Coordinates of C-alpha atoms (C1' of nucleotides) in Angstrom, one line a residue:
Chain A
M1 CA 0.7 23.2 -14.0
K2 CA 0.3 19.4 -14.7
K3 CA 2.0 17.1 -16.2
D4 CA 0.0 15.4 -18.8
K5 CA 1.9 12.2 -18.1
T6 CA 0.5 11.1 -14.8
S7 CA 2.8 8.2 -13.7
F8 CA 0.7 6.3 -10.8
F9 CA 3.1 7.4 -8.6
E10 CA 1.7 11.1 -8.9
D11 CA -1.5 10.2 -8.6
V12 CA -1.1 8.2 -5.2
Y13 CA 0.8 11.1 -4.0
E14 CA -2.5 13.9 -4.6
V15 CA -4.7 11.5 -2.7
V16 CA -1.7 10.6 0.2
K17 CA -1.2 15.0 0.1
L18 CA -5.1 14.9 0.2
V19 CA -5.2 12.8 3.7
P20 CA -6.7 15.5 6.2
R21 CA -4.5 15.5 9.4
G22 CA -5.9 13.2 12.0
R23 CA -6.9 10.8 10.0
V24 CA -5.4 7.4 7.5
T25 CA -6.3 5.4 4.6
S26 CA -5.1 2.0 3.2
Y27 CA -3.3 1.2 0.1
G28 CA -6.9 -0.4 -1.1
A29 CA -8.7 2.6 -0.7
I30 CA -6.2 4.0 -2.5
A31 CA -5.9 1.3 -5.5
H32 CA -9.5 1.3 -5.6
Y33 CA -10.0 5.0 -5.8
L34 CA -7.4 4.9 -8.6
G35 CA -9.4 2.2 -9.9
T36 CA -7.6 0.2 -12.6
K37 CA -4.7 1.8 -12.7
G38 CA -2.5 -0.3 -10.1
S39 CA -3.3 -3.2 -7.3
A40 CA -2.8 -2.5 -3.6
R41 CA 0.8 -3.1 -3.5
M42 CA 1.5 -0.6 -6.6
V43 CA 0.3 2.1 -3.5
G44 CA 2.6 1.0 -1.4
W45 CA 5.2 0.8 -4.2
A46 CA 4.4 4.4 -4.5
M47 CA 5.0 5.3 -1.4
N48 CA 8.3 3.4 -1.3
A49 CA 9.2 6.8 -3.6
A50 CA 7.0 8.7 -2.1
H51 CA 8.3 9.0 1.8
G52 CA 11.6 11.0 0.2
L53 CA 9.2 13.5 -0.7
D54 CA 7.9 16.0 2.2
D55 CA 4.8 16.3 0.6
V56 CA 3.7 12.9 0.8
P57 CA 2.8 12.1 4.2
A58 CA 3.3 8.1 4.1
H59 CA 2.5 7.6 7.5
R60 CA -1.1 8.4 7.3
V61 CA -1.0 5.1 4.8
V62 CA -1.9 1.7 6.5
N63 CA -2.8 -1.7 5.6
R64 CA -6.4 -2.9 5.9
Q65 CA -6.2 -3.4 9.6
G66 CA -4.7 -0.3 10.3
L67 CA -1.1 -1.9 10.8
L68 CA 1.9 0.3 10.4
T69 CA 3.1 -2.3 8.3
G70 CA 4.6 0.6 6.0
K71 CA 7.2 1.7 9.3
N72 CA 9.6 -0.4 8.8
H73 CA 10.5 1.4 5.3
F74 CA 10.8 4.9 7.4
A75 CA 14.3 6.5 8.6
T76 CA 13.1 5.1 12.0
P77 CA 10.5 2.2 12.7
T78 CA 8.9 4.1 15.2
A79 CA 9.0 7.3 13.0
M80 CA 5.5 6.6 11.8
Q81 CA 3.9 6.0 15.3
E82 CA 5.2 9.4 16.2
R83 CA 3.7 11.2 13.7
L84 CA 0.3 9.7 13.5
E85 CA 0.8 10.5 17.2
S86 CA 1.3 13.9 16.9
E87 CA -1.7 14.4 14.7
G88 CA -3.7 13.3 17.4
I89 CA -4.3 9.4 16.1
C90 CA -3.6 6.5 18.9
V91 CA -1.5 4.1 17.9
S92 CA -0.8 1.0 20.2
N93 CA 1.3 -1.7 19.5
D94 CA 2.3 -0.7 16.0
K95 CA -1.8 -0.8 14.8
I96 CA -4.2 2.5 14.9
E97 CA -6.8 2.7 17.8
N98 CA -10.2 3.2 16.3
F99 CA -9.1 2.6 13.1
K100 CA -12.4 2.4 11.6
D101 CA -13.1 6.0 12.6
L102 CA -10.2 7.6 11.3
F103 CA -10.4 5.6 8.3
W104 CA -10.5 8.5 5.6
D105 CA -11.7 7.0 1.7
P106 CA -10.7 9.1 -0.8
S107 CA -14.1 7.4 -3.0
I108 CA -16.3 8.9 -0.2
A109 CA -13.6 12.2 0.5
L110 CA -14.0 13.5 -2.8
G111 CA -17.7 12.5 -3.4
L112 CA -17.2 10.1 -5.9
Chain B
dT1 C1' 11.4 -7.3 -24.7
dG2 C1' 11.6 -10.2 -20.8
dG3 C1' 11.8 -10.9 -15.9
dC4 C1' 11.8 -9.7 -10.8
dT5 C1' 10.2 -6.5 -7.5
dG6 C1' 6.9 -4.7 -3.9
dA7 C1' 5.4 -0.9 2.4
dC8 C1' -1.7 -5.3 0.1
dT9 C1' -5.7 -8.4 0.3
dT10 C1' -7.9 -12.6 0.2
dT11 C1' -8.8 -17.6 0.4
dC12 C1' -7.2 -22.1 1.3
dG13 C1' -5.1 -25.6 4.9
Chain C
dA1 C1' -7.2 -17.9 15.2
dC2 C1' -2.6 -18.5 12.8
dG3 C1' 0.0 -19.7 8.7
dA4 C1' 1.2 -20.0 3.9
dA5 C1' 0.2 -18.9 -0.9
dA6 C1' -1.5 -17.1 -4.9
dG7 C1' -3.0 -12.2 -7.3
dC8 C1' -2.5 -8.1 -8.1
dC9 C1' -0.2 -4.3 -11.8
dA10 C1' 3.6 -0.9 -13.0
dG11 C1' 8.3 0.3 -13.0
dC12 C1' 13.6 -0.3 -13.7
dC13 C1' 17.2 -3.2 -15.1

DNA sequence: TGGCTGACTTTCG
DNA sequence: ACGAAAGCCAGCC
């Protein structure tokens, strides 16, 4: 089932995997959802380990402005944008269009 | 044990 | 509006 010892990363993975296709979330939102488990930086750092996992759509995680700040850590800087566009998300100049509408907050989606 | 790091966020200038 | 700096905290050496 699940491991009793839930690392901060695993919690982040679970949340990111819960992000619906065609939606995006922010580091701060995940950090806020996890609560005291860490700060927004920790989320980004967790993604650094997550990008190696196909189960974790790290490309759906962007910063507060909807900018693809983490694209630089992907296999290719364009992979992130291409992936988002592939899911129906409009990206312009490394920024998500209508980000406010596409924003997906785990705290809300999970009914917290 | 102690110190460095990091894909963010917010605030001051 | 833009730039730089501080705050944040868990993982790794």
